[in-house]
Amino acid sequence: MVTVLLGAATSAAPAPAPATAAVAGGDCSNTSTGATPISDLGADGALYFDSNTMPAAHSAAAQAVLPIEGTIGMASIGMSNAVLEWERFREGLAGTAGVSPAIKVANGALGGTPMADWANPEHEAWSLSLQRLADDGMAPHEVQVLWVKMGSQLGQLFGDDFDTRVEKERAWLNEVLVNAAATFPNLKRAYFSSRIYAGYGDNPNHSEPETGYDNGFAVRAVVDDSVQGIAPVWAAWGPYLWADGLVPRNDGFFWECADFAADGIHPSGAGQDKIAEMLHGFFSTDPTTCGWYLEDPSGCGAADPLDLGPFADVPHDDTFVDDIAWLAESGITFGCNPPVNTLFCPDDDVTREQMAAFLVRALHLPSGEETFVDDDGSLFEAEIEALAAAEITLGCNPPSNDMFCPDDFITRGQMAAFLVRALALPEGTERFTDDNGSLFEAEIEALAAAEITLGCNPPSNDMFCPDDFVTRKEMAAFLHRAAAFFP
């Protein structure tokens, strides 16, 4: 359950009576243009082709969003409206429960900067944006997700027909993505929103439909480019923000004059709250975002193509994803960040006590008795005792062997010994060139003969690396292969 503390909810009630109070520079009587929101075109909407639902193949094409140095960086780029809206989202997120602690948000949008400026890689917009991000504590390499909301000034589009306007903005936005990819080396995804309603405004740079409603069709064109695989960055719709003034959309959303500042173009505090809610709601529920945005993504509805298995730090295309998923499904691992256990920490080295837990759960070993003097207080003391009772471990300080060294990392040679004893594997023959003289040479040969290990230097695989530590993802693979020998 996500507790939202971002402010007022989006309007979904019946449309109110038209506002009559005048706003300086605006016109509260202009409550509708008669245009149909893109999300309401057709029975199922038309943000994507003839539907509001992202094609499954496109969601499958998205690169996984995983923490970099413990952080998932989300940033904005765009114009003044985006500055206000993303800042309200960013500020509110600090008090919002249920969001992953890995999420880090920074605001790189700039006032008075239309998309044509962002399309120019030499324009100062990019350097100024990087400075804004730095002020929020974000480095370029941390940015993996961009929220892009950009507009054009009327003078840049005036006189063009609809198709020309859309194509002009489409070209600019694709150049923006090229520049973004060059600026943010770890950028994985760009989520677009188009402009809000501009009908209440009386700004000579903005009008409906040229710079308001039509902007959504330019965004749709860029997203379509991405769906077709020809965009420079994977792109998709974020929340669609346009509604025809007081005329509710199919989902009940509308814009009233009080949602705008005095110019009728920029959102007021109430309008900013609406968009902050929509952003949070989108990232919390969209199948391509909820898996990494939420602290507990279970049940959030992540699409199958982006299902990262039971853990948020194991991408669907990881070499070990099937092994790690099997480990979790078998109850051999619960995760590495209790109590939520949304992470597996695949690159962490396995400790001896963790190895004990893996084997006891895998083999369903009975409990044992106190054996070692150094495991009191260990989270896995019971598993260590069970491992000793099964004579799978002898200890870590021969010849007395009254210690287990639970916090030590386990080497590949030690792991071989544990598995061979646990599974009573038969002897093997000489296989690797680097295990001669190893205390565990016989166990390594037995492990290779059982095809539980393939080696450590593919493709030749003539080495075992017996003194290297075992990572958690490697341990998942070893145990998965060893399952054929489980009693």
Tab-separated table of C-alpha atoms in Angstrom:
chain	number	residue	atom	x	y	z
A	1	MET	CA	0.000	0.000	0.000
A	2	VAL	CA	1.455	3.357	-1.038
A	3	THR	CA	0.597	6.340	1.121
A	4	VAL	CA	0.507	9.447	-1.046
A	5	LEU	CA	1.466	12.715	0.607
A	6	LEU	CA	2.050	14.750	-2.508
A	7	GLY	CA	-0.947	17.028	-2.181
A	8	ALA	CA	-4.367	17.365	-3.755
A	9	ALA	CA	-5.634	14.471	-5.822
A	10	THR	CA	-6.326	14.826	-9.516
A	11	SER	CA	-9.820	16.098	-10.285
A	12	ALA	CA	-12.131	13.233	-11.126
A	13	ALA	CA	-15.445	14.660	-9.935
A	14	PRO	CA	-18.128	16.097	-12.218
A	15	ALA	CA	-16.976	19.307	-13.859
A	16	PRO	CA	-17.694	22.416	-11.789
A	17	ALA	CA	-19.490	25.483	-13.012
A	18	PRO	CA	-17.251	27.705	-15.135
A	19	ALA	CA	-15.013	29.950	-13.088
A	20	THR	CA	-15.850	33.588	-13.554
A	21	ALA	CA	-13.125	35.369	-11.613
A	22	ALA	CA	-10.749	37.050	-14.046
A	23	VAL	CA	-7.039	36.365	-13.895
A	24	ALA	CA	-4.489	38.918	-14.986
A	25	GLY	CA	-3.340	38.016	-18.469
A	26	GLY	CA	-5.777	35.113	-18.687
A	27	ASP	CA	-9.361	34.380	-19.628
A	28	CYS	CA	-11.337	32.089	-17.318
A	29	SER	CA	-14.294	32.069	-19.697
A	30	ASN	CA	-12.425	30.021	-22.306
A	31	THR	CA	-13.408	26.715	-20.724
A	32	SER	CA	-13.203	24.487	-23.802
A	33	THR	CA	-11.702	24.262	-27.283
A	34	GLY	CA	-13.878	21.365	-28.429
A	35	ALA	CA	-10.834	19.139	-29.049
A	36	THR	CA	-10.807	15.492	-27.942
A	37	PRO	CA	-7.947	14.462	-25.646
A	38	ILE	CA	-5.618	11.963	-27.321
A	39	SER	CA	-6.283	9.499	-24.533
A	40	ASP	CA	-9.994	9.551	-25.475
A	41	LEU	CA	-9.577	9.006	-29.212
A	42	GLY	CA	-11.278	5.728	-30.093
A	43	ALA	CA	-12.885	3.270	-27.725
A	44	ASP	CA	-9.565	2.398	-26.052
A	45	GLY	CA	-7.753	5.694	-26.511
A	46	ALA	CA	-4.882	6.361	-28.848
A	47	LEU	CA	-1.660	7.229	-27.025
A	48	TYR	CA	-0.218	4.125	-28.671
A	49	PHE	CA	-1.666	3.365	-32.089
A	50	ASP	CA	-5.336	2.593	-31.313
A	51	SER	CA	-4.910	2.066	-27.573
A	52	ASN	CA	-3.608	3.714	-24.432
A	53	THR	CA	-1.724	0.528	-23.557
A	54	MET	CA	1.967	0.206	-24.391
A	55	PRO	CA	2.674	-2.658	-26.826
A	56	ALA	CA	4.152	-5.640	-24.991
A	57	ALA	CA	7.103	-5.828	-27.354
A	58	HIS	CA	8.008	-2.223	-26.545
A	59	SER	CA	7.974	-2.799	-22.794
A	60	ALA	CA	10.135	-5.874	-23.368
A	61	ALA	CA	12.659	-3.740	-25.262
A	62	ALA	CA	13.316	-1.429	-22.314
A	63	GLN	CA	16.655	-1.735	-20.568
A	64	ALA	CA	16.377	-2.722	-16.933
A	65	VAL	CA	16.568	0.085	-14.378
A	66	LEU	CA	18.810	-1.043	-11.528
A	67	PRO	CA	20.589	0.900	-8.778
A	68	ILE	CA	23.933	2.450	-9.694
A	69	GLU	CA	25.994	2.872	-6.529
A	70	GLY	CA	22.741	2.299	-4.668
A	71	THR	CA	20.831	4.978	-6.584
A	72	ILE	CA	18.212	5.126	-9.331
A	73	GLY	CA	18.413	8.664	-10.666
A	74	MET	CA	15.286	10.328	-12.060
A	75	ALA	CA	15.579	13.783	-13.622
A	76	SER	CA	13.513	16.221	-15.650
A	77	ILE	CA	14.309	18.316	-18.688
A	78	GLY	CA	11.959	20.823	-20.240
A	79	MET	CA	10.526	24.302	-19.957
A	80	SER	CA	9.148	26.469	-17.148
A	81	ASN	CA	5.983	24.441	-16.586
A	82	ALA	CA	8.124	21.339	-16.162
A	83	VAL	CA	10.315	23.175	-13.640
A	84	LEU	CA	7.311	23.875	-11.419
A	85	GLU	CA	5.615	20.521	-11.843
A	86	TRP	CA	8.677	18.307	-11.338
A	87	GLU	CA	9.825	20.379	-8.380
A	88	ARG	CA	6.468	19.847	-6.661
A	89	PHE	CA	6.801	16.123	-7.384
A	90	ARG	CA	10.395	16.087	-6.107
A	91	GLU	CA	9.616	17.966	-2.902
A	92	GLY	CA	6.557	15.856	-2.143
A	93	LEU	CA	8.376	12.596	-2.678
A	94	ALA	CA	10.428	13.148	0.461
A	95	GLY	CA	7.304	12.592	2.559
A	96	THR	CA	5.761	9.814	0.489
A	97	ALA	CA	5.782	6.302	1.905
A	98	GLY	CA	6.283	3.240	-0.247
A	99	VAL	CA	8.821	4.653	-2.714
A	100	SER	CA	12.059	2.710	-3.104
A	101	PRO	CA	14.875	4.191	-1.011
A	102	ALA	CA	17.069	3.884	-4.099
A	103	ILE	CA	15.061	6.587	-5.896
A	104	LYS	CA	16.853	9.932	-6.182
A	105	VAL	CA	15.147	12.841	-7.948
A	106	ALA	CA	16.650	16.012	-9.407
A	107	ASN	CA	15.222	18.856	-11.464
A	108	GLY	CA	17.034	19.733	-14.683
A	109	ALA	CA	14.233	21.648	-16.426
A	110	LEU	CA	14.752	25.326	-17.281
A	111	GLY	CA	12.382	28.255	-17.668
A	112	GLY	CA	12.206	30.025	-21.011
A	113	THR	CA	13.831	27.158	-22.896
A	114	PRO	CA	11.740	25.752	-25.767
A	115	MET	CA	12.480	22.364	-27.315
A	116	ALA	CA	14.311	23.929	-30.259
A	117	ASP	CA	16.998	25.057	-27.792
A	118	TRP	CA	17.276	21.597	-26.235
A	119	ALA	CA	17.576	20.140	-29.745
A	120	ASN	CA	20.843	22.045	-30.165
A	121	PRO	CA	23.690	20.140	-28.455
A	122	GLU	CA	25.704	23.353	-28.148
A	123	HIS	CA	22.957	25.352	-26.471
A	124	GLU	CA	23.618	26.460	-22.899
A	125	ALA	CA	20.449	24.644	-21.823
A	126	TRP	CA	22.486	21.476	-21.357
A	127	SER	CA	25.230	23.014	-19.244
A	128	LEU	CA	22.687	24.937	-17.166
A	129	SER	CA	20.633	21.782	-16.710
A	130	LEU	CA	23.685	19.876	-15.485
A	131	GLN	CA	24.350	22.634	-12.984
A	132	ARG	CA	20.770	22.425	-11.729
A	133	LEU	CA	21.110	18.666	-11.338
A	134	ALA	CA	24.385	19.134	-9.471
A	135	ASP	CA	22.653	21.594	-7.144
A	136	ASP	CA	20.195	18.809	-6.359
A	137	GLY	CA	23.073	16.427	-5.721
A	138	MET	CA	22.887	14.371	-8.916
A	139	ALA	CA	25.777	13.519	-11.234
A	140	PRO	CA	25.178	12.824	-14.946
A	141	HIS	CA	26.072	9.133	-14.634
A	142	GLU	CA	23.330	8.648	-12.020
A	143	VAL	CA	20.517	9.625	-14.394
A	144	GLN	CA	18.734	6.541	-15.723
A	145	VAL	CA	15.196	7.892	-16.144
A	146	LEU	CA	14.181	11.208	-17.696
A	147	TRP	CA	10.824	12.919	-17.558
A	148	VAL	CA	10.647	15.057	-20.693
A	149	LYS	CA	8.074	17.817	-21.042
A	150	MET	CA	8.852	20.405	-23.676
A	151	GLY	CA	6.969	23.003	-25.651
A	152	SER	CA	7.499	25.481	-28.458
A	153	GLN	CA	6.666	29.146	-28.668
A	154	LEU	CA	3.931	30.191	-31.056
A	155	GLY	CA	6.336	32.213	-33.166
A	156	GLN	CA	8.238	29.006	-33.947
A	157	LEU	CA	5.100	27.294	-35.218
A	158	PHE	CA	2.824	30.107	-36.392
A	159	GLY	CA	1.632	29.712	-39.954
A	160	ASP	CA	2.492	26.026	-40.136
A	161	ASP	CA	-0.324	23.570	-40.694
A	162	PHE	CA	-0.969	20.734	-38.260
A	163	ASP	CA	1.220	18.138	-39.987
A	164	THR	CA	4.117	20.557	-40.341
A	165	ARG	CA	3.898	21.579	-36.686
A	166	VAL	CA	3.923	17.978	-35.520
A	167	GLU	CA	6.818	17.006	-37.789
A	168	LYS	CA	8.830	20.043	-36.688
A	169	GLU	CA	8.412	19.214	-33.004
A	170	ARG	CA	8.965	15.529	-33.643
A	171	ALA	CA	12.351	16.271	-35.233
A	172	TRP	CA	13.325	18.547	-32.355
A	173	LEU	CA	12.335	15.999	-29.718
A	174	ASN	CA	14.293	13.233	-31.398
A	175	GLU	CA	17.335	15.502	-31.383
A	176	VAL	CA	16.674	16.148	-27.698
A	177	LEU	CA	16.926	12.402	-27.107
A	178	VAL	CA	20.194	12.222	-29.036
A	179	ASN	CA	21.612	14.980	-26.851
A	180	ALA	CA	20.247	13.397	-23.680
A	181	ALA	CA	21.929	10.087	-24.504
A	182	ALA	CA	25.236	11.908	-24.982
A	183	THR	CA	24.808	13.838	-21.739
A	184	PHE	CA	23.692	10.993	-19.476
A	185	PRO	CA	25.827	7.890	-20.132
A	186	ASN	CA	23.544	5.533	-18.182
A	187	LEU	CA	20.243	6.846	-19.518
A	188	LYS	CA	17.829	3.920	-19.975
A	189	ARG	CA	14.415	5.501	-20.526
A	190	ALA	CA	12.611	8.739	-21.329
A	191	TYR	CA	8.992	9.189	-20.282
A	192	PHE	CA	7.182	12.012	-22.089
A	193	SER	CA	4.299	14.223	-21.094
A	194	SER	CA	2.797	16.835	-23.380
A	195	ARG	CA	1.566	20.280	-22.374
A	196	ILE	CA	-1.415	21.070	-20.179
A	197	TYR	CA	-4.450	23.071	-21.331
A	198	ALA	CA	-3.520	26.514	-22.683
A	199	GLY	CA	-7.041	27.825	-23.253
A	200	TYR	CA	-7.144	30.062	-20.194
A	201	GLY	CA	-4.012	31.911	-21.222
A	202	ASP	CA	-3.557	35.152	-23.110
A	203	ASN	CA	0.182	34.811	-23.690
A	204	PRO	CA	1.348	35.800	-27.174
A	205	ASN	CA	3.806	32.881	-27.161
A	206	HIS	CA	1.146	30.231	-26.521
A	207	SER	CA	-2.272	29.317	-27.853
A	208	GLU	CA	-4.638	26.427	-28.408
A	209	PRO	CA	-4.326	24.200	-30.291
A	210	GLU	CA	-0.916	25.110	-31.767
A	211	THR	CA	1.253	25.014	-28.636
A	212	GLY	CA	-1.087	23.098	-26.333
A	213	TYR	CA	-3.194	20.273	-27.681
A	214	ASP	CA	-1.086	19.670	-30.797
A	215	ASN	CA	2.042	19.188	-28.701
A	216	GLY	CA	0.600	15.823	-27.671
A	217	PHE	CA	0.677	14.595	-31.261
A	218	ALA	CA	4.364	15.461	-31.540
A	219	VAL	CA	5.015	13.440	-28.386
A	220	ARG	CA	2.986	10.569	-29.798
A	221	ALA	CA	5.097	10.673	-32.959
A	222	VAL	CA	8.349	10.443	-30.979
A	223	VAL	CA	7.004	7.607	-28.849
A	224	ASP	CA	5.911	5.848	-32.037
A	225	ASP	CA	9.465	6.231	-33.360
A	226	SER	CA	10.685	4.470	-30.248
A	227	VAL	CA	8.094	1.700	-30.582
A	228	GLN	CA	9.329	1.211	-34.139
A	229	GLY	CA	12.901	1.000	-32.869
A	230	ILE	CA	14.175	4.127	-34.619
A	231	ALA	CA	14.442	6.535	-31.674
A	232	PRO	CA	17.855	7.172	-30.094
A	233	VAL	CA	16.544	6.369	-26.592
A	234	TRP	CA	13.765	4.053	-25.435
A	235	ALA	CA	10.813	6.390	-24.970
A	236	ALA	CA	7.246	6.006	-23.779
A	237	TRP	CA	4.319	8.036	-22.557
A	238	GLY	CA	4.371	9.265	-19.006
A	239	PRO	CA	1.133	10.769	-17.675
A	240	TYR	CA	-0.908	12.494	-20.383
A	241	LEU	CA	-1.730	15.933	-18.968
A	242	TRP	CA	-3.987	17.682	-21.481
A	243	ALA	CA	-7.712	17.973	-20.913
A	244	ASP	CA	-10.191	20.265	-22.651
A	245	GLY	CA	-10.631	22.817	-19.880
A	246	LEU	CA	-13.717	22.062	-17.815
A	247	VAL	CA	-14.827	19.201	-20.065
A	248	PRO	CA	-13.856	16.022	-18.201
A	249	ARG	CA	-11.852	13.354	-19.978
A	250	ASN	CA	-13.092	9.773	-19.920
A	251	ASP	CA	-11.140	9.287	-16.693
A	252	GLY	CA	-12.814	12.367	-15.153
A	253	PHE	CA	-9.760	14.639	-15.262
A	254	PHE	CA	-10.237	18.327	-16.167
A	255	TRP	CA	-8.553	21.719	-15.808
A	256	GLU	CA	-10.243	24.678	-14.117
A	257	CYS	CA	-9.037	28.248	-14.034
A	258	ALA	CA	-7.969	27.980	-10.395
A	259	ASP	CA	-5.396	25.401	-11.470
A	260	PHE	CA	-3.471	28.139	-13.274
A	261	ALA	CA	-1.372	31.089	-12.262
A	262	ALA	CA	-2.270	34.635	-13.262
A	263	ASP	CA	-1.045	34.205	-16.831
A	264	GLY	CA	-3.392	31.268	-17.471
A	265	ILE	CA	-0.447	29.219	-18.815
A	266	HIS	CA	1.642	28.108	-15.846
A	267	PRO	CA	0.088	25.863	-13.198
A	268	SER	CA	-0.822	27.376	-9.850
A	269	GLY	CA	-0.004	25.532	-6.638
A	270	ALA	CA	-3.205	23.526	-7.076
A	271	GLY	CA	-2.278	22.686	-10.654
A	272	GLN	CA	1.219	21.661	-9.621
A	273	ASP	CA	-0.291	19.353	-7.016
A	274	LYS	CA	-2.448	17.719	-9.665
A	275	ILE	CA	0.521	16.957	-11.869
A	276	ALA	CA	2.690	15.787	-8.967
A	277	GLU	CA	-0.080	13.329	-8.089
A	278	MET	CA	-0.297	12.161	-11.682
A	279	LEU	CA	3.471	11.624	-11.853
A	280	HIS	CA	3.542	9.656	-8.634
A	281	GLY	CA	0.495	7.675	-9.667
A	282	PHE	CA	2.060	6.859	-13.021
A	283	PHE	CA	5.401	5.690	-11.637
A	284	SER	CA	3.632	3.696	-8.909
A	285	THR	CA	1.353	1.780	-11.250
A	286	ASP	CA	2.771	1.658	-14.764
A	287	PRO	CA	4.021	-1.871	-15.533
A	288	THR	CA	7.345	-0.512	-16.790
A	289	THR	CA	8.065	1.610	-13.704
A	290	CYS	CA	6.452	0.198	-10.582
A	291	GLY	CA	8.977	-2.637	-10.309
A	292	TRP	CA	11.865	-0.245	-9.609
A	293	TYR	CA	9.995	2.809	-8.286
A	294	LEU	CA	8.255	1.113	-5.362
A	295	GLU	CA	9.966	-0.217	-2.271
A	296	ASP	CA	7.721	-3.276	-2.360
A	297	PRO	CA	6.728	-3.916	-5.992
A	298	SER	CA	4.909	-7.168	-5.289
A	299	GLY	CA	1.474	-6.999	-6.837
A	300	CYS	CA	2.143	-3.741	-8.668
A	301	GLY	CA	1.308	-5.330	-12.015
A	302	ALA	CA	4.716	-5.282	-13.709
A	303	ALA	CA	4.364	-6.547	-17.266
A	304	ASP	CA	5.676	-10.034	-17.935
A	305	PRO	CA	8.325	-8.833	-20.400
A	306	LEU	CA	9.808	-6.654	-17.681
A	307	ASP	CA	9.325	-9.150	-14.863
A	308	LEU	CA	12.698	-9.201	-13.168
A	309	GLY	CA	11.762	-12.313	-11.229
A	310	PRO	CA	11.535	-12.037	-7.467
A	311	PHE	CA	14.236	-9.378	-7.118
A	312	ALA	CA	14.492	-5.815	-8.397
A	313	ASP	CA	18.268	-5.973	-8.927
A	314	VAL	CA	18.239	-8.939	-11.308
A	315	PRO	CA	17.393	-7.830	-14.862
A	316	HIS	CA	15.386	-10.120	-17.087
A	317	ASP	CA	18.326	-10.575	-19.452
A	318	ASP	CA	20.892	-11.375	-16.755
A	319	THR	CA	22.894	-14.561	-17.385
A	320	PHE	CA	21.861	-15.905	-13.976
A	321	VAL	CA	18.226	-14.776	-13.866
A	322	ASP	CA	16.793	-18.296	-14.234
A	323	ASP	CA	19.136	-19.685	-11.574
A	324	ILE	CA	18.281	-16.895	-9.125
A	325	ALA	CA	14.555	-17.237	-9.800
A	326	TRP	CA	14.810	-20.997	-9.188
A	327	LEU	CA	16.702	-20.368	-5.936
A	328	ALA	CA	13.900	-18.104	-4.700
A	329	GLU	CA	11.075	-20.336	-5.896
A	330	SER	CA	12.703	-23.267	-4.103
A	331	GLY	CA	12.837	-21.362	-0.827
A	332	ILE	CA	16.634	-21.511	-0.740
A	333	THR	CA	17.024	-17.736	-0.702
A	334	PHE	CA	14.727	-15.016	0.586
A	335	GLY	CA	16.779	-12.015	-0.514
A	336	CYS	CA	19.492	-9.815	0.924
A	337	ASN	CA	17.632	-6.795	2.333
A	338	PRO	CA	15.251	-8.028	5.039
A	339	PRO	CA	12.510	-7.514	5.900
A	340	VAL	CA	11.274	-6.441	2.438
A	341	ASN	CA	13.753	-8.706	0.596
A	342	THR	CA	13.292	-7.028	-2.770
A	343	LEU	CA	16.985	-7.414	-3.639
A	344	PHE	CA	19.271	-10.410	-4.202
A	345	CYS	CA	22.674	-8.637	-4.265
A	346	PRO	CA	23.896	-10.915	-7.075
A	347	ASP	CA	27.474	-9.625	-7.111
A	348	ASP	CA	28.065	-9.883	-3.364
A	349	ASP	CA	30.379	-12.654	-2.195
A	350	VAL	CA	28.838	-15.565	-0.279
A	351	THR	CA	29.807	-15.951	3.378
A	352	ARG	CA	30.262	-19.343	5.020
A	353	GLU	CA	27.135	-18.845	7.130
A	354	GLN	CA	25.092	-17.966	4.034
A	355	MET	CA	26.399	-21.109	2.355
A	356	ALA	CA	25.222	-23.093	5.369
A	357	ALA	CA	21.745	-21.597	5.041
A	358	PHE	CA	21.598	-22.329	1.304
A	359	LEU	CA	22.549	-25.994	1.787
A	360	VAL	CA	20.329	-26.646	4.790
A	361	ARG	CA	17.300	-25.212	2.984
A	362	ALA	CA	18.129	-27.010	-0.254
A	363	LEU	CA	18.656	-30.406	1.349
A	364	HIS	CA	16.156	-30.015	4.216
A	365	LEU	CA	18.788	-31.071	6.745
A	366	PRO	CA	17.694	-31.828	10.312
A	367	SER	CA	18.855	-29.676	13.193
A	368	GLY	CA	22.125	-30.305	14.980
A	369	GLU	CA	23.806	-29.483	18.268
A	370	GLU	CA	26.240	-26.824	19.408
A	371	THR	CA	29.533	-27.529	17.658
A	372	PHE	CA	31.468	-24.301	17.157
A	373	VAL	CA	32.516	-21.575	19.567
A	374	ASP	CA	32.252	-18.662	17.149
A	375	ASP	CA	28.685	-18.888	15.805
A	376	ASP	CA	26.773	-17.762	18.885
A	377	GLY	CA	24.554	-14.881	17.828
A	378	SER	CA	24.862	-15.673	14.137
A	379	LEU	CA	21.618	-15.302	12.216
A	380	PHE	CA	22.368	-18.724	10.764
A	381	GLU	CA	23.552	-20.531	13.907
A	382	ALA	CA	20.921	-23.265	13.539
A	383	GLU	CA	21.906	-23.890	9.930
A	384	ILE	CA	25.603	-24.047	10.847
A	385	GLU	CA	24.833	-26.651	13.519
A	386	ALA	CA	22.757	-28.653	11.027
A	387	LEU	CA	25.591	-28.538	8.489
A	388	ALA	CA	28.056	-29.801	11.081
A	389	ALA	CA	25.717	-32.615	12.182
A	390	ALA	CA	25.492	-33.761	8.556
A	391	GLU	CA	29.332	-33.747	8.410
A	392	ILE	CA	29.255	-31.360	5.451
A	393	THR	CA	31.524	-28.958	7.324
A	394	LEU	CA	34.415	-29.846	9.562
A	395	GLY	CA	35.302	-26.347	10.688
A	396	CYS	CA	37.744	-23.664	9.652
A	397	ASN	CA	40.692	-24.067	12.036
A	398	PRO	CA	42.201	-27.534	11.694
A	399	PRO	CA	43.160	-29.582	13.507
A	400	SER	CA	41.008	-28.445	16.444
A	401	ASN	CA	38.112	-27.337	14.182
A	402	ASP	CA	36.142	-25.719	16.974
A	403	MET	CA	35.419	-22.675	14.829
A	404	PHE	CA	33.298	-22.174	11.705
A	405	CYS	CA	34.325	-18.611	10.718
A	406	PRO	CA	30.737	-17.690	9.736
A	407	ASP	CA	31.583	-14.239	8.368
A	408	ASP	CA	34.433	-15.344	6.128
A	409	PHE	CA	33.781	-15.415	2.414
A	410	ILE	CA	33.745	-18.858	0.891
A	411	THR	CA	36.166	-19.739	-1.896
A	412	ARG	CA	35.285	-21.765	-4.946
A	413	GLY	CA	37.429	-24.619	-3.633
A	414	GLN	CA	35.626	-24.634	-0.272
A	415	MET	CA	32.281	-24.479	-2.066
A	416	ALA	CA	33.272	-27.567	-4.074
A	417	ALA	CA	34.056	-29.406	-0.865
A	418	PHE	CA	30.723	-28.505	0.712
A	419	LEU	CA	28.731	-29.633	-2.330
A	420	VAL	CA	30.637	-32.883	-2.871
A	421	ARG	CA	30.187	-33.872	0.773
A	422	ALA	CA	26.542	-32.799	0.803
A	423	LEU	CA	25.662	-34.727	-2.363
A	424	ALA	CA	28.111	-37.613	-1.979
A	425	LEU	CA	29.341	-37.067	-5.530
A	426	PRO	CA	31.606	-39.697	-7.103
A	427	GLU	CA	35.217	-39.010	-8.027
A	428	GLY	CA	36.132	-37.259	-11.235
A	429	THR	CA	39.221	-36.996	-13.404
A	430	GLU	CA	41.762	-34.260	-14.019
A	431	ARG	CA	39.973	-31.347	-15.682
A	432	PHE	CA	41.462	-27.998	-14.759
A	433	THR	CA	44.991	-26.655	-15.055
A	434	ASP	CA	44.967	-24.470	-11.926
A	435	ASP	CA	43.849	-26.818	-9.130
A	436	ASN	CA	46.989	-28.941	-8.842
A	437	GLY	CA	48.097	-28.813	-5.236
A	438	SER	CA	44.767	-27.414	-4.066
A	439	LEU	CA	43.504	-28.886	-0.818
A	440	PHE	CA	40.208	-29.388	-2.630
A	441	GLU	CA	41.495	-30.804	-5.933
A	442	ALA	CA	39.544	-34.065	-5.589
A	443	GLU	CA	36.312	-32.239	-4.803
A	444	ILE	CA	36.815	-29.850	-7.721
A	445	GLU	CA	37.280	-32.817	-10.094
A	446	ALA	CA	34.128	-34.461	-8.707
A	447	LEU	CA	32.164	-31.232	-9.164
A	448	ALA	CA	33.309	-30.969	-12.767
A	449	ALA	CA	32.459	-34.609	-13.507
A	450	ALA	CA	28.921	-33.947	-12.253
A	451	GLU	CA	28.757	-30.901	-14.582
A	452	ILE	CA	27.932	-28.649	-11.656
A	453	THR	CA	30.864	-26.455	-12.610
A	454	LEU	CA	31.947	-25.571	-16.117
A	455	GLY	CA	35.033	-23.548	-15.234
A	456	CYS	CA	35.872	-19.913	-14.661
A	457	ASN	CA	37.417	-18.748	-17.943
A	458	PRO	CA	34.940	-19.236	-20.786
A	459	PRO	CA	35.029	-20.206	-23.526
A	460	SER	CA	38.066	-22.435	-22.948
A	461	ASN	CA	37.086	-23.208	-19.323
A	462	ASP	CA	40.333	-24.990	-18.505
A	463	MET	CA	40.572	-23.199	-15.149
A	464	PHE	CA	38.499	-23.377	-11.953
A	465	CYS	CA	39.923	-20.417	-9.966
A	466	PRO	CA	39.774	-22.357	-6.672
A	467	ASP	CA	40.872	-19.414	-4.509
A	468	ASP	CA	38.374	-16.903	-5.894
A	469	PHE	CA	35.375	-16.044	-3.754
A	470	VAL	CA	31.937	-17.254	-4.897
A	471	THR	CA	29.354	-14.584	-5.716
A	472	ARG	CA	25.711	-15.039	-4.848
A	473	LYS	CA	24.708	-15.305	-8.508
A	474	GLU	CA	27.386	-17.952	-9.132
A	475	MET	CA	26.154	-19.849	-6.091
A	476	ALA	CA	22.646	-19.796	-7.533
A	477	ALA	CA	23.970	-21.423	-10.713
A	478	PHE	CA	25.966	-24.065	-8.814
A	479	LEU	CA	22.971	-25.042	-6.689
A	480	HIS	CA	20.591	-25.036	-9.660
A	481	ARG	CA	22.846	-27.474	-11.526
A	482	ALA	CA	23.345	-29.515	-8.374
A	483	ALA	CA	19.582	-29.925	-7.908
A	484	ALA	CA	19.694	-33.060	-10.075
A	485	PHE	CA	21.594	-34.743	-7.218
A	486	PHE	CA	19.399	-33.555	-4.346
A	487	PRO	CA	17.936	-36.472	-2.355
